[in-house]
Structures are given as structure tokens and as C-alpha cells.
Short mmCIF file of C-alpha atoms and ligand atoms in Angstrom, two decimals:
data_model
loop_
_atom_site.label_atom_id
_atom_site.label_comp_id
_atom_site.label_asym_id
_atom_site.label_seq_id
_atom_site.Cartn_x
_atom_site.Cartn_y
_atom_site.Cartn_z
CA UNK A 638 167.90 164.71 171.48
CA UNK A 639 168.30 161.83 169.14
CA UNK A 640 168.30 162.78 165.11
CA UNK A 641 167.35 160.67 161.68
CA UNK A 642 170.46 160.85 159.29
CA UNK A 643 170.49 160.08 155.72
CA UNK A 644 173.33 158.27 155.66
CA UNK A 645 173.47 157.63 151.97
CA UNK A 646 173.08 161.22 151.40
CA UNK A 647 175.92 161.75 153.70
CA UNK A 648 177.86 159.56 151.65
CA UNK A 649 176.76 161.37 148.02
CA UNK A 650 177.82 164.48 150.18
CA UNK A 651 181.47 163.11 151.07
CA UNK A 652 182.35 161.33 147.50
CA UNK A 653 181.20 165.10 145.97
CA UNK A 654 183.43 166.72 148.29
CA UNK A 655 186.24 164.21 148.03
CA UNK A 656 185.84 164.22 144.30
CA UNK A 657 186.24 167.78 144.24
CA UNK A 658 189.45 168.24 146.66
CA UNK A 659 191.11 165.43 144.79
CA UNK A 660 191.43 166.90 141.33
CA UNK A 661 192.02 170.40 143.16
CA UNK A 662 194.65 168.54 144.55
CA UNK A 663 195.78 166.73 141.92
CA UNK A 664 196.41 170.14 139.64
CA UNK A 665 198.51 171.25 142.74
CA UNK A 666 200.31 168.52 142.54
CA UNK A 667 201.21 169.15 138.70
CA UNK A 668 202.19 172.51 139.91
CA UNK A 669 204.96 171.06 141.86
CA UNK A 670 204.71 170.83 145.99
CA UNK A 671 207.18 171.46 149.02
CA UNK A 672 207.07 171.05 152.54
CA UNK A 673 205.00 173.85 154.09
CA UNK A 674 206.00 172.67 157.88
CA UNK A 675 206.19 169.72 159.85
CA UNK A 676 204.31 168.19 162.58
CA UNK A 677 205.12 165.57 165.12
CA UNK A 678 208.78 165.32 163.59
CA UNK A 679 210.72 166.14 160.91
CA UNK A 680 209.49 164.10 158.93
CA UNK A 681 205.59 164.61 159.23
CA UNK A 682 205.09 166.86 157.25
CA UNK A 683 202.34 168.96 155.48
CA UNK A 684 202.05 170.59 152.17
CA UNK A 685 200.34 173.61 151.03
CA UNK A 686 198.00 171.65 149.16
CA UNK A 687 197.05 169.29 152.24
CA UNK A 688 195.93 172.67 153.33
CA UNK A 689 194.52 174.35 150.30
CA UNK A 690 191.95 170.84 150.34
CA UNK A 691 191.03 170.78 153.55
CA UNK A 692 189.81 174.41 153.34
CA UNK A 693 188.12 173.60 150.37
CA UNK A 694 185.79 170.75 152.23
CA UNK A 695 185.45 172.64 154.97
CA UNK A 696 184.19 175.73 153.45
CA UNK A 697 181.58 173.76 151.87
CA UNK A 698 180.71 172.11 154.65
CA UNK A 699 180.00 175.01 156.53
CA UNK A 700 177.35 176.46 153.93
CA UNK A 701 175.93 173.22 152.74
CA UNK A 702 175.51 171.77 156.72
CA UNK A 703 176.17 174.69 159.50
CA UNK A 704 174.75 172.42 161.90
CA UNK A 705 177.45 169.81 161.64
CA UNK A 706 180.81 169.64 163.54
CA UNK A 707 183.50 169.14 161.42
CA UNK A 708 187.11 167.46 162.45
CA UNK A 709 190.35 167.91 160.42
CA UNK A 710 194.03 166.86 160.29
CA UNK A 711 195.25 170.16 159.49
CA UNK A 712 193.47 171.48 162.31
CA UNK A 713 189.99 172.20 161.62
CA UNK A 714 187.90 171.59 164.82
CA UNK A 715 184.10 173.16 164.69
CA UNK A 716 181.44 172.74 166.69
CA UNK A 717 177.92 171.35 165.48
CA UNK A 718 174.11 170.76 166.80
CA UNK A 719 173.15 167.69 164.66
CA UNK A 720 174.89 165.13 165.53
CA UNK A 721 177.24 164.72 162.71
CA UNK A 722 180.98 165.08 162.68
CA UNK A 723 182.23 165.20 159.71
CA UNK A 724 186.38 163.26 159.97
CA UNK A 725 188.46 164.56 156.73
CA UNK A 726 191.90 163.83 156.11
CA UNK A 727 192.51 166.31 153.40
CA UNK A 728 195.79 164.09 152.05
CA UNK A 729 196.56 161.17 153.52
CA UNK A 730 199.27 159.72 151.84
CA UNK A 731 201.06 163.31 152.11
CA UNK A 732 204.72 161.67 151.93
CA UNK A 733 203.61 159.53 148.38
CA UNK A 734 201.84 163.13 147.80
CA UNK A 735 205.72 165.00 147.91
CA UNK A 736 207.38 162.69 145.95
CA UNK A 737 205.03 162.41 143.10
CA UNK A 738 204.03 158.40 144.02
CA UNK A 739 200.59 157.87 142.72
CA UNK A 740 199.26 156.82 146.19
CA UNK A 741 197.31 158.89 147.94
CA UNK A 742 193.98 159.78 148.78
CA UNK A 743 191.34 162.53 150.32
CA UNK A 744 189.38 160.88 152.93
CA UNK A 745 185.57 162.40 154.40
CA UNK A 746 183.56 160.10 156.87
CA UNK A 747 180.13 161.75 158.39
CA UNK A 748 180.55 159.99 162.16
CA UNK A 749 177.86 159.86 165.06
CA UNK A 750 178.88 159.61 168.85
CA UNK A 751 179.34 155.93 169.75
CA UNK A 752 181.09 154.09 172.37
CA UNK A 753 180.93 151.16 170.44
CA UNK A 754 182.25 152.30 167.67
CA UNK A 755 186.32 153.12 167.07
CA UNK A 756 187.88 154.03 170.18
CA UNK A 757 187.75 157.91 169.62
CA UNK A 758 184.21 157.23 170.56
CA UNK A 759 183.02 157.61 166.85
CA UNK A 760 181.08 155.34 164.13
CA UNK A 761 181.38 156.32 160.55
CA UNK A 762 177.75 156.60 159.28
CA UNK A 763 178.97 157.44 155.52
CA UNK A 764 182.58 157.84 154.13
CA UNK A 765 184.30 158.31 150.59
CA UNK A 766 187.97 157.55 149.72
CA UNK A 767 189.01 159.24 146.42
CA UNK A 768 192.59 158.31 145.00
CA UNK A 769 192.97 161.44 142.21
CA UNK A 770 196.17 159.65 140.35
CA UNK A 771 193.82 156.29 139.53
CA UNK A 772 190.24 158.16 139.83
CA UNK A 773 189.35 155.19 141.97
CA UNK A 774 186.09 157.00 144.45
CA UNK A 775 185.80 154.06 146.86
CA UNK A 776 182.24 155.04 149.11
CA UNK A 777 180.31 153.41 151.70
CA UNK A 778 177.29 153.93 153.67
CA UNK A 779 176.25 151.90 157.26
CA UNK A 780 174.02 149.31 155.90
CA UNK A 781 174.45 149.95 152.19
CA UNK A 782 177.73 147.99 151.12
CA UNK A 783 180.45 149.28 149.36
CA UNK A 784 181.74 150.79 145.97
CA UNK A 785 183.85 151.35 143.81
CA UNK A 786 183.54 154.23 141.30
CA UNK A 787 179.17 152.42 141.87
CA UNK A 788 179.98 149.33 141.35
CA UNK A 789 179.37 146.68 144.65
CA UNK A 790 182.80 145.73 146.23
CA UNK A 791 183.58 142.85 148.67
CA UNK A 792 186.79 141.47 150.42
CA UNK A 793 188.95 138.44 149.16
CA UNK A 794 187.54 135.24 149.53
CA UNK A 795 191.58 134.16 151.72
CA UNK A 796 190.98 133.12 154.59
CA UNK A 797 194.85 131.44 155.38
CA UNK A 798 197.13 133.91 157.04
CA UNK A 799 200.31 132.19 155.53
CA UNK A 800 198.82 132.59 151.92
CA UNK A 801 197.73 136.75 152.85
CA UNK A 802 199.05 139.84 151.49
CA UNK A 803 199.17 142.28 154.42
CA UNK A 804 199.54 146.18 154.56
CA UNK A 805 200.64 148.24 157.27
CA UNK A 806 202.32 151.66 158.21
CA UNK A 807 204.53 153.42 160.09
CA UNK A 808 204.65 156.29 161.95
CA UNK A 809 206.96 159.29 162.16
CA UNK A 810 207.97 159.34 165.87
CA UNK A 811 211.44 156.85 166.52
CA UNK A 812 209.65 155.36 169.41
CA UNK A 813 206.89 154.33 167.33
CA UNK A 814 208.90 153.08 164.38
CA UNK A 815 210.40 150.52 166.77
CA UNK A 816 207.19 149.24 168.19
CA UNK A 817 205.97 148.79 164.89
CA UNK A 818 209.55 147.27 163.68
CA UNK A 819 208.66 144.64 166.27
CA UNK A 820 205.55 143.43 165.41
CA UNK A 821 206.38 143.71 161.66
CA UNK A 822 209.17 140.92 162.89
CA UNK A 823 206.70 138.81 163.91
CA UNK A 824 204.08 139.18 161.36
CA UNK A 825 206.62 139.07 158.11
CA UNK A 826 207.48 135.21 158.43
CA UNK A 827 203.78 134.20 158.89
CA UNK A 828 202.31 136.23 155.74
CA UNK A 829 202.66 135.58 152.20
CA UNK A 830 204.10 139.36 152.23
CA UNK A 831 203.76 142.54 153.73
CA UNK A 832 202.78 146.32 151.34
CA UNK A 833 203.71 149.43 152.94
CA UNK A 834 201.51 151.63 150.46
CA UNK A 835 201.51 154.74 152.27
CA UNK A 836 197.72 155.97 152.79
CA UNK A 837 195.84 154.12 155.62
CA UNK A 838 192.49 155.21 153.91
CA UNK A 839 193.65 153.31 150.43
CA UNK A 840 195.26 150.24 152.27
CA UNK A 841 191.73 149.60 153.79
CA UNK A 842 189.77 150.47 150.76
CA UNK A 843 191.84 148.14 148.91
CA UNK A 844 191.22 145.27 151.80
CA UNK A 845 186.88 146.33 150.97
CA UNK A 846 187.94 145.73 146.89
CA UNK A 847 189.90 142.18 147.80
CA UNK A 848 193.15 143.43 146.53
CA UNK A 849 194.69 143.01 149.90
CA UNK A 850 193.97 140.22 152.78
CA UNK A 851 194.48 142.24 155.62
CA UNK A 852 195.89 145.36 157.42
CA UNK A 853 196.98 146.61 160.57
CA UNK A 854 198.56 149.18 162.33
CA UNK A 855 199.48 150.64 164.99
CA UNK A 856 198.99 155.05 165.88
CA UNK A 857 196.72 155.63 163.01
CA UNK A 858 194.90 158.99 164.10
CA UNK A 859 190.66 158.92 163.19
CA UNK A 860 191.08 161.08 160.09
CA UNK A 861 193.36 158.19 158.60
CA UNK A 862 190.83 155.35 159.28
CA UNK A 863 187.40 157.20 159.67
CA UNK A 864 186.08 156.46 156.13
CA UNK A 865 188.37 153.68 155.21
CA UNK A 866 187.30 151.25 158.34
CA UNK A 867 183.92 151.68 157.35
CA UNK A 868 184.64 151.11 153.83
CA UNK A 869 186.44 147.69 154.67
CA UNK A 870 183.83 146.71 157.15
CA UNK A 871 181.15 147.29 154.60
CA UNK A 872 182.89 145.07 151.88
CA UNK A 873 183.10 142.28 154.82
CA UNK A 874 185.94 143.16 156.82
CA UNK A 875 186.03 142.89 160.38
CA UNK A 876 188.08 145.64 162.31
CA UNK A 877 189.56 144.70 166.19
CA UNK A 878 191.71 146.49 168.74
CA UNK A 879 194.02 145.37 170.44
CA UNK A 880 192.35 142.89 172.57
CA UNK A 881 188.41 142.17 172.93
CA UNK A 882 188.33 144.63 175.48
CA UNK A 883 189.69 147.96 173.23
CA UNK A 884 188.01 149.02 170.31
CA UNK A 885 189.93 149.28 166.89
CA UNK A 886 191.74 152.91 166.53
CA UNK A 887 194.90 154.73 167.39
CA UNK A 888 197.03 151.83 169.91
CA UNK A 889 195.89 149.31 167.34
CA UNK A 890 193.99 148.57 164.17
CA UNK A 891 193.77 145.17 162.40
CA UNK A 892 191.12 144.30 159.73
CA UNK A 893 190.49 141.31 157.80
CA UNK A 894 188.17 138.50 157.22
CA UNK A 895 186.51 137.70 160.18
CA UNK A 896 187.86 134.15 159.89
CA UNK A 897 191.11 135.73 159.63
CA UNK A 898 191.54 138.79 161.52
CA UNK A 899 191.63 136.99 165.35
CA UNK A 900 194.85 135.08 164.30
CA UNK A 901 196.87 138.14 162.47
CA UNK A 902 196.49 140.01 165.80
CA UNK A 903 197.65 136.90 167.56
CA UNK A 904 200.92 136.96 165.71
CA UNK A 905 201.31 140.48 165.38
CA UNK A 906 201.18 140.71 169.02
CA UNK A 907 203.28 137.57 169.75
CA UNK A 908 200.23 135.85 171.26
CA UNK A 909 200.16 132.91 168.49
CA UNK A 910 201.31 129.73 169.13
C1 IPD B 1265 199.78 158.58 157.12
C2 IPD B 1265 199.45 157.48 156.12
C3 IPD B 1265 200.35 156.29 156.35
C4 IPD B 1265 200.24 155.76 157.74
C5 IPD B 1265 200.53 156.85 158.76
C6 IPD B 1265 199.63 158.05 158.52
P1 IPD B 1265 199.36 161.12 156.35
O1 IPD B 1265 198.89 159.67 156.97
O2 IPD B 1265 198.11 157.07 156.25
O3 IPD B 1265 200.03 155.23 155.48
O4 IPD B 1265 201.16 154.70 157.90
O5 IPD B 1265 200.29 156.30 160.02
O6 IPD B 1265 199.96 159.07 159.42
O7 IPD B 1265 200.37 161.65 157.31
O8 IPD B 1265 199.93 160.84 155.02
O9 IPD B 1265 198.08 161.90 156.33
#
């Protein structure tokens, strides 16, 4: 069975919710936060208030759309009938989060099942990005552009890789530190410079809002880049894996202008004359 969505109701539904968790969030952070436990290492770790946010969407999830499946980095995994999973990375930007740096943001995307979409087998219908330090609500919906806090957004108008500012991230596993230490080596040279912000979800709404070039990474998980990759590709962006043959997700994400975005993954991956 095939169903209608309202995607820009989906995406009121995800900037309320985002909205919401952010200054909840935010107070908690005034509060003062430490580590509640760690994940894939040491130093992956998760705060109280990561948790206390993703409750919070889910919660209202579950009475405002009991048919939807919802998906969550601290673990949330439910079951729906409608067609709609709802991706939420509750803080993502947790390590900015701990040491009071302004940068982070709660991420929502409403995501239909799509083998042409990211490689998780998703497409992000509808998505909000809300950074609580700047009150920046970044929202997009498939079709419908991007914002910011309502007003239209688009990419910048670069379109010379030696002239771009880049953004990327790493991860928290040694193993993938290095990978990513190599293709930062290559990409470094070629760029006017490289931002390592710390929130996947900002670094590609601020690619959508032309305040970066480009990004890429490499092991971003689908709550990181559910709402943010729409967001981008919305303002203009174009999102590849990495090669034609992958779609854009976990092994690798680049975005960019689509005049641009070919030749970054040619030098990140050492393929570039
Ligand atoms: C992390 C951030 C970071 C990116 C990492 C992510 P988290 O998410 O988005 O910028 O480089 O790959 O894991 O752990 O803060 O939710």
C-alpha cells in the first residue's frame, strides 16, 4: 500500500519538535552536563540531556503520529504502519554540547523507503535543523526549498575547488580517524581551507545557507545527515557516494555544487589528476 504525505506538514511537525528539544536542551546545558556513558569508544560519548531530548521528541511523536516508525541515536527504534520514519539525532554536536561550544544542533527528518535515496535505503521527505545557542531553525521540505528561521536559502554561487571552504568530521574509532587523516591529506592542499565544526547536521545546513562550499565525510550514521542532506540538497546542493555506483551515506558523503562536488570526491579519494 502506497500513502499521500504532507510533506510540508511533516516539516512544521519536525521544526516544532526540534524547536522544542533545543531550548529544553539548551536550559540543560545552563545547568551544567557530564558524560552519562560512552558508545563506540571512549570518547563517544552521550549526555543526559542527549537523552532527556530524544525522549522528549519521541514521546510526542508517539501521541501526535502512532502510526509512524520512529529511529533514534540514543536508541529509539519503533515500529510504524504509514510509511514514515521519523530519523532524530537528539544532539548532534554532543562533544561541542560538553564543552559549552556554541555548535550544536537537534536534528528530525520524516524519511520514506527508497533505494534511491541515501544508502540506508531512506529519502528525507521533510527535515528541521535547530542550533539552540544561535536560534538558527534551518527546515526543508522535498520540493519546497529551504529556510532559514522562513526565509528562502540557497548554496554559494563557488564553483572553484581551490577558492572553497570545506567542512568535514571525524569519527571516534582510531581506525577511522586514520582513514579520514588520509583523505584530509589530500583534500587540505587543494581547498582554500578546511572547518571541522563539529555537527554534521549544521555543516550541511550551513553548505544550503552558502556559508560553506562543500562537505564531506566519511562514517556519518543517518541520524547525522537525515535532515541536513536534504536541507543542502534543497538549497542546491548535490550529495554523492563514493562512486556513481553507491549512494551518499555512512562509507562516504560529499555535497556541494553540482559543478563542484564530482572533483572534491576526485581529490578526496586520490582519483584527481
Ligand atoms: C557527530 C558530529 C560530528 C561528526 C561525527 C558525528 P554526534 O555526531 O556530527 O560532526 O564528525 O561523525 O558522529 O556524535 O555529536 O551526535
Amino acid at each position: 500500500m502506497t500513502h499521500a504525505h504532507d510533506a510540508a506538514a511533516l516539516a512544521d511537525t519536525a521544526a516544532r519538535l526540534a524547536t522544542i528539544a533545543g531550548e529544553h536542551v539548551l536550559e540543560l546545558r545552563a545547568a551544567g552536563v557530564s558524560v552519562a556513558a560512552s558508545k563506540t569508544s571512549a570518547i563517544d560519548i552521550v549526555t543526559e540531556a542527549d537523552r532527556a531530548s530524544e525522549r522528549l521528541i519521541v514521546e510526542t511523536l508517539r501521541t501526535e503520529c502512532p502510526d509512524d516508525a520512529i529511529f533514534g541515536e540514543e536508541g529509539t527504534s519503533v515500529d510504524g504502519t504509514s510509511g514514515i520514519t521519523w530519523v532524530i539525532d537528539p544532539i548532534d554536536g554532543t562533544a561541542n554540547y560538553l564543552y559549552n561550544l556554541p555548535v550544536y544542533a537537534v536534528s528530525i527528518a520524516a524519511t520514506v523507503a527508497d533505494t534511491h535515496g541515501m544508502a540506508d535505503g531512506r529519502r528525507a521527505i521533510a527535515g528541521a535543523v535547530f542550533s539552540p545557542s544561535t536560534g538558527e531553525l534551518f527546515t526543508a521540505y522535498e520540493g519546497g526549498g529551504s529556510r532559514l528561521n522562513g526565509d528562502p536559502i540557497s548554496i554559494s554561487g563557488r564553483r572553484d575547488l581551490a577558492t572553497s571552504l570545506v567542512a568535514t568530521g571525524f569519527g571516534y574509532t582510531v581506525e577511522r580517524k586514520l582513514e579520514q587523516l588520509e583523505m584530509l591529506s589530500r583534500v587540505l592542499p587543494r581547498v582554500r581551507d578546511i572547518r571541522r565544526i563539529g555537527s554534521a547536521a549544521y555543516d550541511l545546513c550551513l553548505l544550503a545557507a552558502g556559508r560553506l562550499d562543500a562537505y564531506f565525510e566519511r562514517g556519518l550514521q543517518p541520524w547525522d545527515y537525515a535532515a541536513g542532506a536534504l536541507i543542502a540538497e534543497e538549497a542546491g546542493a548535490e550529495l554523492l557516494g563514493s562512486s556513481d555506483a553507491v549512494r551518499p551515506g555512512e562509507e562516504l558523503l560529499f555535497a556541494a555544487a553540482p559543478e563542484l562536488v564530482a572533483e572534491l570526491r576526485a581529490v578526496t579519494l586520490g582519483q584527481a589528476g
